[in-house]
C-alpha cells in the first residue's frame, strides 16, 4: 500500500474499528439479554415467517401490509444464512451503525478537512444517541444509515461538475468508465431513496426534498436547470422502479392502493385526540390512541380501516383548531427531550439497575452537549458553508416538520443525530480557524 492510499483509508479504518468495538461491547454487556418487543417483535416474526413459510405474514399465514418490507427482508436474509437468532441481526446493526460513523467522517472531511472529519467520526462512534439503536431491532439504525448516506450522496451530486471534458469518441471503454463513475452518485441517490421508502413509508417525502433541492441549486446557479431536471427525473425513476413492485404486491393482497404499508391512520389518531390534550401530563403531546382504536397490525385491519382512522383524526383536528398550536408546540418540544422511554430499548428492561442508569445519564448529558454544539455550528457555518450544507439544512427542516406534524420523542430524533454531529464538527472547524488566527474563507453565495 502506497503512502497516498494509506493516508486515504487510515482514518476511516480507525473510526470503523472504534465504532464496531463500542457497539459490540454495548450488545454483549448492557444488551446481552435483549428480547424483541413491540415493533421489533413484529419485524422478527415477519422475518421468521419469510424464512420458514415464505410468507410476509404476522399471523395465520395472512399476508401483511401493515409493515414496510425492507428491514424484515434484511433480517430474514440474516436468519436464512446464519440462523434464526436475533443477536445476528443486532450484530449486523453493529456494522451498519459503524458504517454511519464512516459516512459522517467522509461528509465532515469533504466539508471541513481530514482532521475535522476524524474528530467528527470519533464523536459519532462514541455518541450514545447513535449506538443505543444498534442493539434494538427497530428500523431506526437502518433508516438513519440510509438517510445519512442519501444526504451525503446528494451533496456529492451537487458538487459534481457537468463541465468536465469527456474522453474522446475513440476511447469507448474509457468513455463508458467515465460515465459510470460520473453518474454513480446519481444512481446511488435513486437506489437509496427507494430503499428509504421501503424502510419507512414517510421516506417518500424525500422525493419532495429532492425537488426543493433542485430548485435551490438551479436558482443559485450551482448547476444548470437542464442538469438539475435530469437528476431529479433519474432519481425519481430509479426509486419508483424499486418501490412499484411492492406496491403492486400490496394491490394483489388488498385490491387497494397501498404504496408501502398501512398505519398512517393509526399514527394520526394517536397523535390527535382528547387524551394527548387533557390526559395525564406524561402523555401530553405524545402518542396515545383512543381506547376504541384498532391496532393496524391486527388481523382484519384493512386499507379502508386505515382511511377511516385518518378521516377520524382529521375530523378531530378540524373541530379542535384552537388546540392545534399547543399540540404542535408540544411535538416540537418533545423532540428535544434528551431521553424518553422508547418501548423496548435493551436497557429499558431493567431501568433500576446501575448500567441502565449510566446509559440514561450518558444519553441526557451528551444529547444536551451535542444539540448545543450543533446549534453553534449551524450559525458559525451558515455564512461560509451554507451552499455546501444545503442538503443538511433541508433534511433537518423536513424531519423537524414531520415530527411537529405527527408526534415526536427521542426515537424520532434519531435520523438527524448524524447531522447534529456533523454541525458540531463545523463548530470545531470554525474554532480551529479562530485560534489559529487564520483569515476566514470568503463568504459563500447562495
C-alpha angles and dihedrals in degrees: 000000000000123000094257094053092045091051092050096052107029096083096048089049091051092049094046092048093050092045095050091047092053093047096046090049090051092049097048095044118028094018097038095113097039118148121187113250136171111359092357090058090052092052089048092050093049091049092051091048091051090054098040103032104016087236130127089220141139097193143357096008087288111150108242128219096171098091132053109249109222100080095043090050091050090051091047091053089052091048092047094055102032107023136270098289119126090216090073090057090050089048088055088052090054089060093041093049089049087052089056089056090052091050088053089052093053092045093051092042092055091048104036109011137267097291094053088043089057092048091048093048092050091048089051091050092053099037112111090205086073108031098048089072092055091074095050128080096221117113094252098104094045093047092046093050093048096046094045090050091047094052091047092047092049088050090053090048089053090052094051115107119226090199098072112124117255120232114259120279091248093059093068094158092051089046092052091048090047093053093047093051093043094050098041093101091049094053092041090055090055094046093048092048090053093049091045090054091051090049096052125006092225087061088088087073087074086075086067089049089055089052093051090045090052093053092050097048092045096047090046088049092235087133130008118262095244091053092048093049090050091050093049093048095048093047091050093047095049091048090048092051088056098044103038097071090058091046089052090049089053090051092053089052100044105015085228133101108263110163096198112331144334123252106094091106092055091046092054093042091054093047098048116046141097094271095065091049105039103016133089110333088232091067101039111127091007130098119284119147121215116266092254095049118119123229109245090220091059119114110265097023105137138190086258089059089049090052091048091052090049092052091047091053092047090049090054090049093052092048093048102042092139091063097046096087089053092050093047090050089052091050090053094046094047090055091066099045101119096224130018127166106270103193107250111007107155097251093047090076089073106025094162095059120098095243092056092047091051091053092048092050090047091051092048097048098041093045092054090048094045095049090047093050091045092052090051090045091052093056098041093048096043095083096047108026108026093115093052092043094051095111090049093052092048094050092046090051093046094049094046092049091049091051091049092049096047115018137285148208137152092298094059091053089062098092092058097043092093090052091051087055089049093052090046086055087053089057090052089050091052091049091053089055093047097047092042087053090228120156111260116249119262115284110267119237121229 
